[in-house]
PDB file of C-alpha atoms and ligand atoms in Angstrom:
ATOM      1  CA  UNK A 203     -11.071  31.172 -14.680  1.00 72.00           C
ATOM      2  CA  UNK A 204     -13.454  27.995 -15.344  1.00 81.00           C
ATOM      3  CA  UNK A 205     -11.459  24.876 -14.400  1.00 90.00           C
ATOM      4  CA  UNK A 206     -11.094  22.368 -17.032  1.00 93.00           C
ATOM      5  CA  UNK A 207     -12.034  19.205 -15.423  1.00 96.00           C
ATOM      6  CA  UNK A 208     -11.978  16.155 -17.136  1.00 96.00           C
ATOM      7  CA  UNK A 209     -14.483  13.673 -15.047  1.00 97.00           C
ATOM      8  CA  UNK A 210     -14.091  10.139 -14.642  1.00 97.00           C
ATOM      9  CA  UNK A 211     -17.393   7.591 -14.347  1.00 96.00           C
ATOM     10  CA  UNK A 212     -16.122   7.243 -10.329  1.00 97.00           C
ATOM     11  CA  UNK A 213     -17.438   9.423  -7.749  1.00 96.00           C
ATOM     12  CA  UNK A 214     -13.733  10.849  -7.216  1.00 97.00           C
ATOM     13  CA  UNK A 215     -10.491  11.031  -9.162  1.00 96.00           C
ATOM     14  CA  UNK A 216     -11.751  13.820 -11.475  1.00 97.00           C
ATOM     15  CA  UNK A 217      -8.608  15.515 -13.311  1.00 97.00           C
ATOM     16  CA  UNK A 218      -7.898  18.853 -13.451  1.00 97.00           C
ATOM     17  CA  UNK A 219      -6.051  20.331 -16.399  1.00 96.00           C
ATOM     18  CA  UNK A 220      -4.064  23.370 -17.756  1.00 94.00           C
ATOM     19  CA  UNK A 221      -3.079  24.797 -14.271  1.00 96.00           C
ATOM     20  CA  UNK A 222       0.425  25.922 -13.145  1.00 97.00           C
ATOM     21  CA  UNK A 223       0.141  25.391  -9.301  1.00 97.00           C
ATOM     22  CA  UNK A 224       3.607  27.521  -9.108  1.00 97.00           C
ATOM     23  CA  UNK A 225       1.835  30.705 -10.530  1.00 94.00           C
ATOM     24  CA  UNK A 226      -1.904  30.324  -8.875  1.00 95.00           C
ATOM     25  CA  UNK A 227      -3.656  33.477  -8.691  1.00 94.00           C
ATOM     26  CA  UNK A 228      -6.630  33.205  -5.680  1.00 95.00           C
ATOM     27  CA  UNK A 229      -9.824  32.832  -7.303  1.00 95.00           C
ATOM     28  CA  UNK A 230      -8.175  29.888  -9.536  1.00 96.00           C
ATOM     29  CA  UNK A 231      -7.092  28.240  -5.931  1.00 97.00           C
ATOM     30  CA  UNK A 232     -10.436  29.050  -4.477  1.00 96.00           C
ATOM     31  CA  UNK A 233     -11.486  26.840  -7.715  1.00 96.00           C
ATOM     32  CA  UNK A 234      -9.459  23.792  -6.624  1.00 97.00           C
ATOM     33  CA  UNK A 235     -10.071  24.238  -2.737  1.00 97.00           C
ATOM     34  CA  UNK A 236     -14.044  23.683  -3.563  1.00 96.00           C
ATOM     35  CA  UNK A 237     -13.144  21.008  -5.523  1.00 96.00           C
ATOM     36  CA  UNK A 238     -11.413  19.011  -3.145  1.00 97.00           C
ATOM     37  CA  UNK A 239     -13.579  19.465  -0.856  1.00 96.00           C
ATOM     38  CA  UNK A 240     -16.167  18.742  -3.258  1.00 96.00           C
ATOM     39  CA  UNK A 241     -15.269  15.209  -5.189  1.00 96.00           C
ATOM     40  CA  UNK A 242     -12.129  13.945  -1.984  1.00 97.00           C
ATOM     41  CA  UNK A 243      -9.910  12.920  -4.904  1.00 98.00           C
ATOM     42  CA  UNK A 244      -8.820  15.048  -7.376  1.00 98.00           C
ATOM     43  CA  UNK A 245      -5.912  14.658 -10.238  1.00 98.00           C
ATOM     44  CA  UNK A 246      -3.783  17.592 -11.388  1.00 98.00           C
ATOM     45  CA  UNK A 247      -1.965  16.790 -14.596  1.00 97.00           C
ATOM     46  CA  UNK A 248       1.731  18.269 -15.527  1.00 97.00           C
ATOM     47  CA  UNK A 249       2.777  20.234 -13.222  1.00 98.00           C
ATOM     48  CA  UNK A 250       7.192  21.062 -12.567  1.00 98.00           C
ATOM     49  CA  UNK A 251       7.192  21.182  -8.911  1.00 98.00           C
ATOM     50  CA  UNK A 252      10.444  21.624  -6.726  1.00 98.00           C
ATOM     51  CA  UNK A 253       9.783  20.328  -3.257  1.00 98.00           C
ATOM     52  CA  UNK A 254       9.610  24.287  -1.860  1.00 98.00           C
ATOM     53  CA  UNK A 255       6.820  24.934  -4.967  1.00 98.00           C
ATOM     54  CA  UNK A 256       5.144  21.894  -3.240  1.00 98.00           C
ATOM     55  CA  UNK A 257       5.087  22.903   0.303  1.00 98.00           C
ATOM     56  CA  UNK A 258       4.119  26.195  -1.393  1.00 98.00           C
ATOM     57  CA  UNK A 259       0.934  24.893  -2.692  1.00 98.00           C
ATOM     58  CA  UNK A 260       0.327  22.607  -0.031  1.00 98.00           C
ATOM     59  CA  UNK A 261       0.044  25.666   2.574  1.00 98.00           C
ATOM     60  CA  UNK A 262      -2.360  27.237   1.126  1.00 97.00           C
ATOM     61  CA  UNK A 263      -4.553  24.501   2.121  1.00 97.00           C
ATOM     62  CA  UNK A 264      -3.660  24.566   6.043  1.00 96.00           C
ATOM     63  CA  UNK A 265      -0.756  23.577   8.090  1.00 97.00           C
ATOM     64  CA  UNK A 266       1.286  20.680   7.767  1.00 98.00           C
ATOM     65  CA  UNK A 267       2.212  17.283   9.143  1.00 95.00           C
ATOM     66  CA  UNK A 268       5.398  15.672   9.587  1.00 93.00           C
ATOM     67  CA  UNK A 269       5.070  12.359   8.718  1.00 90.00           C
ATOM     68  CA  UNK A 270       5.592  10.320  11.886  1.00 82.00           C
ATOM     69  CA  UNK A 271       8.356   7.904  10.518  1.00 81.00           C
ATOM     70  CA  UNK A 272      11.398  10.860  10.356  1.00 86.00           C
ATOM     71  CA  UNK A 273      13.601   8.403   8.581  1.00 86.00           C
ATOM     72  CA  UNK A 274      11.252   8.710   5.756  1.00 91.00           C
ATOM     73  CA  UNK A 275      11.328  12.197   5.670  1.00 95.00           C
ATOM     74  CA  UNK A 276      13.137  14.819   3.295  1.00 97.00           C
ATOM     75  CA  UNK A 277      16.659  15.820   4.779  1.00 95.00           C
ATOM     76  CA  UNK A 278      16.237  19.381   3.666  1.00 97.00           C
ATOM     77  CA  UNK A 279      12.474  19.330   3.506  1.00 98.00           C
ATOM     78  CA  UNK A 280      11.111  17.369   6.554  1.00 97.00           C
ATOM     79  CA  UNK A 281       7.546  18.214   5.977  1.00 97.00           C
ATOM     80  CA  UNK A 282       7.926  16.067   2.290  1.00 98.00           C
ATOM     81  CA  UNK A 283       7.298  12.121   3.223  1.00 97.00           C
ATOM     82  CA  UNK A 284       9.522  10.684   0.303  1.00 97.00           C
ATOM     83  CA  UNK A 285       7.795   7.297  -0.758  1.00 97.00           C
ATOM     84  CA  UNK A 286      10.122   5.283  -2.908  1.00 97.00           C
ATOM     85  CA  UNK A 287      11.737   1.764  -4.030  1.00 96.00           C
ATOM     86  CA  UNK A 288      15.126   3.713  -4.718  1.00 96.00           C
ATOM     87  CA  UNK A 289      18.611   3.038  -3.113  1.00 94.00           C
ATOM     88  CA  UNK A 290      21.511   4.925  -2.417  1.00 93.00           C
ATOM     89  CA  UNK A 291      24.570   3.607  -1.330  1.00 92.00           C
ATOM     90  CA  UNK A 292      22.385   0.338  -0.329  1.00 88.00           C
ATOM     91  CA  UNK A 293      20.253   2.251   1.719  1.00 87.00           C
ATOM     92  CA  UNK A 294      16.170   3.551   0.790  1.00 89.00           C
ATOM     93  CA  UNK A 295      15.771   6.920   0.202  1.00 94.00           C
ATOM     94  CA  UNK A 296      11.800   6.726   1.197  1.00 94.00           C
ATOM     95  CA  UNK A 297       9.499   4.069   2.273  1.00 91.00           C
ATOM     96  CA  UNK A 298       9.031   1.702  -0.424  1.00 88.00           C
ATOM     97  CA  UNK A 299       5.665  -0.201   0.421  1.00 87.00           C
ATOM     98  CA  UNK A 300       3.525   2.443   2.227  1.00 89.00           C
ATOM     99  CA  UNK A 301       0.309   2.332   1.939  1.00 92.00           C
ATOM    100  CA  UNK A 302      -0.780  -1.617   0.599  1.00 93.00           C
ATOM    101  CA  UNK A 303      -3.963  -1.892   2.290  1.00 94.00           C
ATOM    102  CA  UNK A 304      -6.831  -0.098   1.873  1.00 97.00           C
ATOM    103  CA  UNK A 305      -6.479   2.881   4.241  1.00 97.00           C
ATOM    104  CA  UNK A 306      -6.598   6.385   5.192  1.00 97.00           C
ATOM    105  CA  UNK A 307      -3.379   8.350   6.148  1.00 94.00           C
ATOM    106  CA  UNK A 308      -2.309   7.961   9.821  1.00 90.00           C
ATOM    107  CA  UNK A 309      -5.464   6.341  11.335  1.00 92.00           C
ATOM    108  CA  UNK A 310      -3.441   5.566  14.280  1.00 88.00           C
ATOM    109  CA  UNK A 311      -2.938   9.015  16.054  1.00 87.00           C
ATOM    110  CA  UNK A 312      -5.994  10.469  17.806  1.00 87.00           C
ATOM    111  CA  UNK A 313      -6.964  13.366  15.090  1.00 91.00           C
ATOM    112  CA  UNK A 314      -5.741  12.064  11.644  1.00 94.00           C
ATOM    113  CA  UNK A 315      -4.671  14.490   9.325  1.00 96.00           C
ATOM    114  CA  UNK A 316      -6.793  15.869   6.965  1.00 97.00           C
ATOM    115  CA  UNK A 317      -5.425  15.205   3.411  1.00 97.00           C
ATOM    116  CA  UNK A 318      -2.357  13.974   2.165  1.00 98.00           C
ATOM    117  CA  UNK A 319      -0.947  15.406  -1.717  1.00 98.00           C
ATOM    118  CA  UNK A 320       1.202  13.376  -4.062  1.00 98.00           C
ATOM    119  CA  UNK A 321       3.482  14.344  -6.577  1.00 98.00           C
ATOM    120  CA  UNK A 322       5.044  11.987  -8.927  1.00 98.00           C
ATOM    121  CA  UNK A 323       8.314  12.510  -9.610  1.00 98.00           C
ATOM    122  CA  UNK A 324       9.344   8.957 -11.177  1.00 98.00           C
ATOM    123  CA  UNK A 325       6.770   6.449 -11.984  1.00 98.00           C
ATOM    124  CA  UNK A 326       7.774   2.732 -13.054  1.00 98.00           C
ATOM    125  CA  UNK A 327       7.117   1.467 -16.237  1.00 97.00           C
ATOM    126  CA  UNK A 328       7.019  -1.899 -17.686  1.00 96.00           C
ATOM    127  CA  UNK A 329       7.625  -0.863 -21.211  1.00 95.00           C
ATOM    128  CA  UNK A 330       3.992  -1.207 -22.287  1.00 95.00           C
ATOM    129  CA  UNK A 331       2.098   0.560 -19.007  1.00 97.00           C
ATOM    130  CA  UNK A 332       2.996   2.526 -15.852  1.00 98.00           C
ATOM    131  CA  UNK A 333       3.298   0.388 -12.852  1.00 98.00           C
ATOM    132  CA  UNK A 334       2.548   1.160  -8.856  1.00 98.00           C
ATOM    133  CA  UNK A 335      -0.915   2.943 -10.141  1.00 98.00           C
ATOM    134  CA  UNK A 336      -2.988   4.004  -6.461  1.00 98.00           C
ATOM    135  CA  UNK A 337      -6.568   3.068  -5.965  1.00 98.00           C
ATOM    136  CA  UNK A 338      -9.253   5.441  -4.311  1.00 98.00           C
ATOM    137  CA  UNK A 339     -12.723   4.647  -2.891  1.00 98.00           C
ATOM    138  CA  UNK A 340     -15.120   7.224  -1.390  1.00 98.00           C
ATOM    139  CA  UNK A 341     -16.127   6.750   2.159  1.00 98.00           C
ATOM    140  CA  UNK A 342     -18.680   9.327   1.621  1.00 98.00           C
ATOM    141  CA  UNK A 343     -20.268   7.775  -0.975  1.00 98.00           C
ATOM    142  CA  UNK A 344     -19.870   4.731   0.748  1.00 98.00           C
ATOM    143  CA  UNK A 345     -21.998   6.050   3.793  1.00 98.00           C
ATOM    144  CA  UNK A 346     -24.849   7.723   1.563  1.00 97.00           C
ATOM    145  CA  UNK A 347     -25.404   4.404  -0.346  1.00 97.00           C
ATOM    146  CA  UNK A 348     -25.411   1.667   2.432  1.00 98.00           C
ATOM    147  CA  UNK A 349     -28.389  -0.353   2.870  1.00 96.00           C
ATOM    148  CA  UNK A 350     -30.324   1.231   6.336  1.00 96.00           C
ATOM    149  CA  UNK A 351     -29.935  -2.145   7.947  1.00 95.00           C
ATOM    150  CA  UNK A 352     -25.750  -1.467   7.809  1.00 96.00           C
ATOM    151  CA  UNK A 353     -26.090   2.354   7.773  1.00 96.00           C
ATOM    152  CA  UNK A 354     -27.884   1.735  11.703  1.00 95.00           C
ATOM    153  CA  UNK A 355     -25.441  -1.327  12.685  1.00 95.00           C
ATOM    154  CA  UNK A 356     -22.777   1.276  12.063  1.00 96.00           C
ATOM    155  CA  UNK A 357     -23.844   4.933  13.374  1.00 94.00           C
ATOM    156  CA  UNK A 358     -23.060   5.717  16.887  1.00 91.00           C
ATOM    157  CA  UNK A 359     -20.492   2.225  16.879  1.00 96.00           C
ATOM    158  CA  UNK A 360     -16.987   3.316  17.352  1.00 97.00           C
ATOM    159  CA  UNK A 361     -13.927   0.726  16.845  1.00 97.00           C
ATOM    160  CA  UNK A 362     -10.525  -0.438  18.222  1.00 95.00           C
ATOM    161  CA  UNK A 363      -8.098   0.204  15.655  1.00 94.00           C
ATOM    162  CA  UNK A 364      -4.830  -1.950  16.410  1.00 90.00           C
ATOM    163  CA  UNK A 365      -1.348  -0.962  15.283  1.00 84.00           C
ATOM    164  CA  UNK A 366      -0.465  -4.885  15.989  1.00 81.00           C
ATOM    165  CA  UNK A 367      -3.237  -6.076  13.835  1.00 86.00           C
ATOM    166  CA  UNK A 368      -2.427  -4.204  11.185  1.00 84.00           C
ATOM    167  CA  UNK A 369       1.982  -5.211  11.754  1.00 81.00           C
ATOM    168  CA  UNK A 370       0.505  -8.407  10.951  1.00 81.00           C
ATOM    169  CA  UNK A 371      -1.264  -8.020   8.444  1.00 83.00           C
ATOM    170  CA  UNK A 372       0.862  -5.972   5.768  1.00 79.00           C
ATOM    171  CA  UNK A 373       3.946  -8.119   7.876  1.00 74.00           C
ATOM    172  CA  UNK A 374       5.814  -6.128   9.411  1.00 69.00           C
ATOM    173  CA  UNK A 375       6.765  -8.067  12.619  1.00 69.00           C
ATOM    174  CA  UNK A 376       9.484  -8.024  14.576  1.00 70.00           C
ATOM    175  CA  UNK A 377      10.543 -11.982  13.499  1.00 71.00           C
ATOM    176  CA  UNK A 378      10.300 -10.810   9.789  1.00 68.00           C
ATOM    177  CA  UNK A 379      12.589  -7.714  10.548  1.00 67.00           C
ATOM    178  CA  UNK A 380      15.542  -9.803  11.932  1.00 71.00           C
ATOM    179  CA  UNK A 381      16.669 -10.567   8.809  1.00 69.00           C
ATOM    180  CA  UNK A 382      16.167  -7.183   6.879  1.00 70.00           C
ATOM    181  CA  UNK A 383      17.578  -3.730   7.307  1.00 65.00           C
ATOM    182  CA  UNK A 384      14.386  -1.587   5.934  1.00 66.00           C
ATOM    183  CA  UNK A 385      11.828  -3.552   8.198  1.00 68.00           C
ATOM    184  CA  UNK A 386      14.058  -2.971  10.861  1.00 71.00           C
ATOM    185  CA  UNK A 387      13.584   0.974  10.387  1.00 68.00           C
ATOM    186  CA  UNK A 388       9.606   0.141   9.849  1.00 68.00           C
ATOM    187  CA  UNK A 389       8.745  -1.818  12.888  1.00 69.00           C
ATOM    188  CA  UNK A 390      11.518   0.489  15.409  1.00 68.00           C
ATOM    189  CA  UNK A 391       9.437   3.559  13.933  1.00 66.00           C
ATOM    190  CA  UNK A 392       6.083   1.867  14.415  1.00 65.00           C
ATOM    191  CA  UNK A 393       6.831   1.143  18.176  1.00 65.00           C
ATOM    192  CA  UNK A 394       7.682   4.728  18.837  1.00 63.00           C
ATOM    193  CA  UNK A 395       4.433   5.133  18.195  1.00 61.00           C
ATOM    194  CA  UNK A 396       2.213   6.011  21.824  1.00 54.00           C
ATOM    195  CA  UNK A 397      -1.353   4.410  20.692  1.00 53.00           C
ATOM    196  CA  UNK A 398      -1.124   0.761  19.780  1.00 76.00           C
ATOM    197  CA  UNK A 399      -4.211   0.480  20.136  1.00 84.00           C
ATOM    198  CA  UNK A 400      -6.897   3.879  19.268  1.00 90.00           C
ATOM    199  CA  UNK A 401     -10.755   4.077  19.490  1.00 93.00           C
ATOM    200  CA  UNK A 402     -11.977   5.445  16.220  1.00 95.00           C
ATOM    201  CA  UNK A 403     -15.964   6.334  15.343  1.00 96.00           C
ATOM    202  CA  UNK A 404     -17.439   4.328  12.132  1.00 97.00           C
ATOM    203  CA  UNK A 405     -18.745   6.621  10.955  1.00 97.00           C
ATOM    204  CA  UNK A 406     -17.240  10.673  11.174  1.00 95.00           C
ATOM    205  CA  UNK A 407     -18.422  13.478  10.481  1.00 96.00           C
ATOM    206  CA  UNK A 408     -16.222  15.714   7.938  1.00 96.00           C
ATOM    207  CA  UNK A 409     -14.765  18.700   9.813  1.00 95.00           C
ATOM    208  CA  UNK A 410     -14.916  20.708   6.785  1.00 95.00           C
ATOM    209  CA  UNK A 411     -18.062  19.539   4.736  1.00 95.00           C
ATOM    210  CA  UNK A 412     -20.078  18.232   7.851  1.00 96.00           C
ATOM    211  CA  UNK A 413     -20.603  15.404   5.360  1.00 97.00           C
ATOM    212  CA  UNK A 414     -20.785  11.921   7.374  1.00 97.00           C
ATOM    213  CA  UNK A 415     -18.392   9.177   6.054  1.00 98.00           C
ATOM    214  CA  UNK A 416     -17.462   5.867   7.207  1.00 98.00           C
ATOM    215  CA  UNK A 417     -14.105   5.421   8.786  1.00 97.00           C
ATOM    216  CA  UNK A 418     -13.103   1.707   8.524  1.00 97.00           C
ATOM    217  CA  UNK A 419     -10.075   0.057   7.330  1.00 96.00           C
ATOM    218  CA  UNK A 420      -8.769  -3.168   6.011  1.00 96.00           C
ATOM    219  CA  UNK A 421      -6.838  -5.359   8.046  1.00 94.00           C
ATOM    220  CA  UNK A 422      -6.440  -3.168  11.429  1.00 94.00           C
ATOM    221  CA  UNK A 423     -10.263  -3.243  13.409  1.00 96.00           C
ATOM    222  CA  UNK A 424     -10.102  -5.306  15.883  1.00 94.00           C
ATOM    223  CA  UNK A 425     -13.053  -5.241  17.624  1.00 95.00           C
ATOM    224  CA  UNK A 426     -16.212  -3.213  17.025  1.00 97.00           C
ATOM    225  CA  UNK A 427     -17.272  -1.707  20.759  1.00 97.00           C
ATOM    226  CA  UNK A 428     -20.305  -3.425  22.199  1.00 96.00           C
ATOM    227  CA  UNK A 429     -20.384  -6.208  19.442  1.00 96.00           C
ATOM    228  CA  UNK A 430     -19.170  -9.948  20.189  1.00 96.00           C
ATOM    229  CA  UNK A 431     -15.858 -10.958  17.765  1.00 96.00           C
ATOM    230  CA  UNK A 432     -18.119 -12.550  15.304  1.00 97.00           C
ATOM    231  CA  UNK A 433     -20.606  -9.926  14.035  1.00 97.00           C
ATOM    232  CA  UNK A 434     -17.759  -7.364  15.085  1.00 97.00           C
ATOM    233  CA  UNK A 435     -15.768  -9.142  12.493  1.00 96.00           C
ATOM    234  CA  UNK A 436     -19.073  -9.750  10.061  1.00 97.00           C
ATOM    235  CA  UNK A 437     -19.762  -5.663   9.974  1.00 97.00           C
ATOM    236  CA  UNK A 438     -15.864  -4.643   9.353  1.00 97.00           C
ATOM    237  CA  UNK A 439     -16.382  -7.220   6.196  1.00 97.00           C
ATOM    238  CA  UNK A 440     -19.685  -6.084   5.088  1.00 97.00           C
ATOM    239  CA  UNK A 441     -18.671  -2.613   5.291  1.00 98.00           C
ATOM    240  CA  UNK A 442     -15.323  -2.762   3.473  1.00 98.00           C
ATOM    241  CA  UNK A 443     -17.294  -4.885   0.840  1.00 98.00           C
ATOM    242  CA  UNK A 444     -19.770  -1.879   0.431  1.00 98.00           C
ATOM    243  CA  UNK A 445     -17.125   0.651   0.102  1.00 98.00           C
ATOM    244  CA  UNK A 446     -14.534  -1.778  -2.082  1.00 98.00           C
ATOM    245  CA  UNK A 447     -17.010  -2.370  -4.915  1.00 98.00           C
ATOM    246  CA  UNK A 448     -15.512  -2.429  -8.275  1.00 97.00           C
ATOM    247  CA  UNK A 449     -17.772  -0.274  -9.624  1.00 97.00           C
ATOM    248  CA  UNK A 450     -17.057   2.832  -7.178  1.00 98.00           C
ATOM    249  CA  UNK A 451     -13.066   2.419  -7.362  1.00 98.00           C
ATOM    250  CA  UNK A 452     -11.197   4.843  -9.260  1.00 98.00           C
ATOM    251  CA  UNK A 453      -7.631   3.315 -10.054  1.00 98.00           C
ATOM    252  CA  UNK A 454      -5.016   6.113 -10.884  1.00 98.00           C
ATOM    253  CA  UNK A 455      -2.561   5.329 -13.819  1.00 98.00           C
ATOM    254  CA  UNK A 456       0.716   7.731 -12.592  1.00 98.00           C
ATOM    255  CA  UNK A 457       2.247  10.223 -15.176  1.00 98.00           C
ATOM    256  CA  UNK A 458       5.045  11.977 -13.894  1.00 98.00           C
ATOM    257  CA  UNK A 459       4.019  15.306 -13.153  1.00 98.00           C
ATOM    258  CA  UNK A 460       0.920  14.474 -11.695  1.00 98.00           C
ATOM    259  CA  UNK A 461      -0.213  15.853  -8.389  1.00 98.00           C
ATOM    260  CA  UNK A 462      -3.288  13.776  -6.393  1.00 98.00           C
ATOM    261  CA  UNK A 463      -4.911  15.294  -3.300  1.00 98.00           C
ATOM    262  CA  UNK A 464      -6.834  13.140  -0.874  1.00 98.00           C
ATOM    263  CA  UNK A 465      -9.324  13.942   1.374  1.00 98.00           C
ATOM    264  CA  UNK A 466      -8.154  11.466   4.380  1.00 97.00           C
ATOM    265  CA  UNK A 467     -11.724  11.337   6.150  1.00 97.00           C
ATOM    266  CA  UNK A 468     -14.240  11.051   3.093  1.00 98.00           C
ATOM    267  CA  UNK A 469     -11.357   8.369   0.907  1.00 98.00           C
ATOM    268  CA  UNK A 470      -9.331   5.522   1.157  1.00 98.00           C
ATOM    269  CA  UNK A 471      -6.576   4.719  -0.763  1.00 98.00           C
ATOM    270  CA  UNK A 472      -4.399   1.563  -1.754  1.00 98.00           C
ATOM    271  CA  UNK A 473      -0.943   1.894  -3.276  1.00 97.00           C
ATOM    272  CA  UNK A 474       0.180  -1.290  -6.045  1.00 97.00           C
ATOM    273  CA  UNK A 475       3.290  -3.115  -5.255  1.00 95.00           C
ATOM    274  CA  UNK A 476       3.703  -4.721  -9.002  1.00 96.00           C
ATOM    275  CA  UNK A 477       6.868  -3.123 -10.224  1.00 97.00           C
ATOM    276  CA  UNK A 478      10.996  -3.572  -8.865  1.00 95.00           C
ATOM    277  CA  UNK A 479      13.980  -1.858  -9.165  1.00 96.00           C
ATOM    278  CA  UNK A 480      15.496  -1.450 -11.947  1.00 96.00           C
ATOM    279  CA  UNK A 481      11.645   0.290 -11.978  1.00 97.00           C
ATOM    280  CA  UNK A 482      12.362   3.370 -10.245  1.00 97.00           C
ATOM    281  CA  UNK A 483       9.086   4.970  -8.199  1.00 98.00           C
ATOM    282  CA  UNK A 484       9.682   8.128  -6.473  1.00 98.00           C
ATOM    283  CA  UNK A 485       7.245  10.132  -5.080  1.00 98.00           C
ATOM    284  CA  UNK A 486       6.822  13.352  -3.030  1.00 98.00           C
ATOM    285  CA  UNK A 487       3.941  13.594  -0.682  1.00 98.00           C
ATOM    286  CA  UNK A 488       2.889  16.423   1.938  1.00 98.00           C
ATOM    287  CA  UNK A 489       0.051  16.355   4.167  1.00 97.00           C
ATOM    288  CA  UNK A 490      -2.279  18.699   5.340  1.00 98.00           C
ATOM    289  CA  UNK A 491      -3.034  18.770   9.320  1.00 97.00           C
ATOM    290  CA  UNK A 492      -6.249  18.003  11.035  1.00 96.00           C
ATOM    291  CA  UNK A 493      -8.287  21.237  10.832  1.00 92.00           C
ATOM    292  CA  UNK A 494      -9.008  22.734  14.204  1.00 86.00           C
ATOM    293  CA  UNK A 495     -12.164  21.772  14.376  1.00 83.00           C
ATOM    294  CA  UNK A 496     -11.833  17.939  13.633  1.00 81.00           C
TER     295      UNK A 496
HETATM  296  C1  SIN B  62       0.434   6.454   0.638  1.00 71.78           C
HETATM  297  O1  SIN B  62      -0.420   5.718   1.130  1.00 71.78           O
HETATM  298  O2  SIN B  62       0.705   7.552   1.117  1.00 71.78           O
HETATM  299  C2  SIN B  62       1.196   6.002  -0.581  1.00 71.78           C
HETATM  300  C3  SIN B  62       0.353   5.904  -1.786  1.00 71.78           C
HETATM  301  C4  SIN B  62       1.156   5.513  -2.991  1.00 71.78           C
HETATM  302  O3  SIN B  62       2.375   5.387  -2.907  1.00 71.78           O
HETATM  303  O4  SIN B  62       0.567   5.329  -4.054  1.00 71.78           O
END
């Protein structure tokens, strides 16, 4: 079977249509897998999926993470990270902001996992549009189009990437949590964390493509190795400005029933906070383990 995939004018979120990912035979998977690993961002349009056809799909890929905040993860299913505004009995049911920065998945652990998939089972609406839409850059592209001047400054440079930096930034600090139950749950998960601090090159090489890609992110770099706090502070902007042009950003509109797989190490991603309850965002995401290799 020929995919039918519908491409945006973005180097990633290209959307792939008239699939059942319940009922894939192989070479149709073997399709998607190159894919993937082709374009980092990819879109799958209507699918039904319960959270077993999920993991179901998802392990075909590779294994699994947990997501390291447990609280956040599916009773029944604790390989599903349930991100979500909803409440029950006063309490959240997922995390409601992850993910407001420009980012890649679990940057602080040693070998971030490889890919993360979404599924949207409730997407908030505003009568006129769908809210809470997710924004994807490629880092890959980013790397392959940087002026040489940057593209030196940043090979062989690796980074301190600072869980306290980043508390700060999104605000999630202890003072803020006094006073509220859910950032209680985010900043006691965040300290059970080991590395508060983790050394990170800028630029990677993909494990799987052998593409390079730069691996930056907003908000949480402290300190460029080797560089003094000024241009340490100068290449983390010029950098994210590079990979944050407009032009290069694809900006996923949600439909429930849509499916989005990131590649972790050649994308970032930024989820939109513009919606409330009674808007009602749930979704459903697994993620795919560091390969071996990485
Ligand atoms: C995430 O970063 O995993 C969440 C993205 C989103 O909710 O759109």
């Amino acid at each position: 079977m020929v995919l039918d995939i519908r491409f945006t004018d973005k180097p990633l979120g290209h959307a792939i249509h008239n699939v059942d990912l319940r009922k894939l035979d192989e070479s149709t998977f073997k399709e998607i897998d190159a894919a993937y690993k082709q374009y980092g961002v990819i879109v799958i349009r209507d699918q039904t999926l319960s959270p077993d056809d999920q993991l179901a799909f998802s392990r075909r890929f590779g294994s699994l993470d947990r997501f390291v905040f447990d609280r956040f993860n599916m009773k029944t299913h604790p390989e599903i990270f349930i991100v979500s505004n909803i409440l029950e009995n006063g309490a959240p049911i997922g995390m409601e902001d992850a993910g407001r920065y420009w980012h890649s998945d679990m940057w602080y652990v040693q070998k971030p996992p490889r890919g993360s998939f979404l599924y949207a089972v409730e997407v908030p609406h505003d009568g006129v549009r769908p809210l809470g839409d997710t924004c994807f850059t490629s880092t890959q592209f980013a790397y392959e189009t940087l002026p040489e001047e940057l593209k030196r400054e940043a090979e062989n440079r690796s980074a301190i990437f600072s869980s306290r930096k980043y508390g700060e930034y999104v605000g999630h600090t202890e003072e803020k949590a006094k006073d509220n139950v859910y950032l209680k749950d985010v900043v006691a998960a965040r300290q059970k964390i080991k590395d508060n601090v983790i050394e990170h090159p800028l630029v990677r090489v993909h494990p799987v493509t052998g593409k390079k890609c730069l691996h930056i992110v907003e908000g949480v770099i402290s300190e460029v190795i080797g560089l003094s706090q000024a241009d340490s502070d100068q290449l983390i902007s010029a950098l994210l400005a590079h990979t944050l042009r407009p032009e290069v950003v694809y900006r996923h509109q949600w439909r429930v029933g849509d499916i989005v797989m990131w590649d972790n190490y050649s994308a970032l991603h930024q989820a939109n906070g513009d919606f409330r309850l009674p808007q009602r965002r749930l979704m459903h995401r697994t993620t795919l383990s560091a390969p071996v290799s990485a």
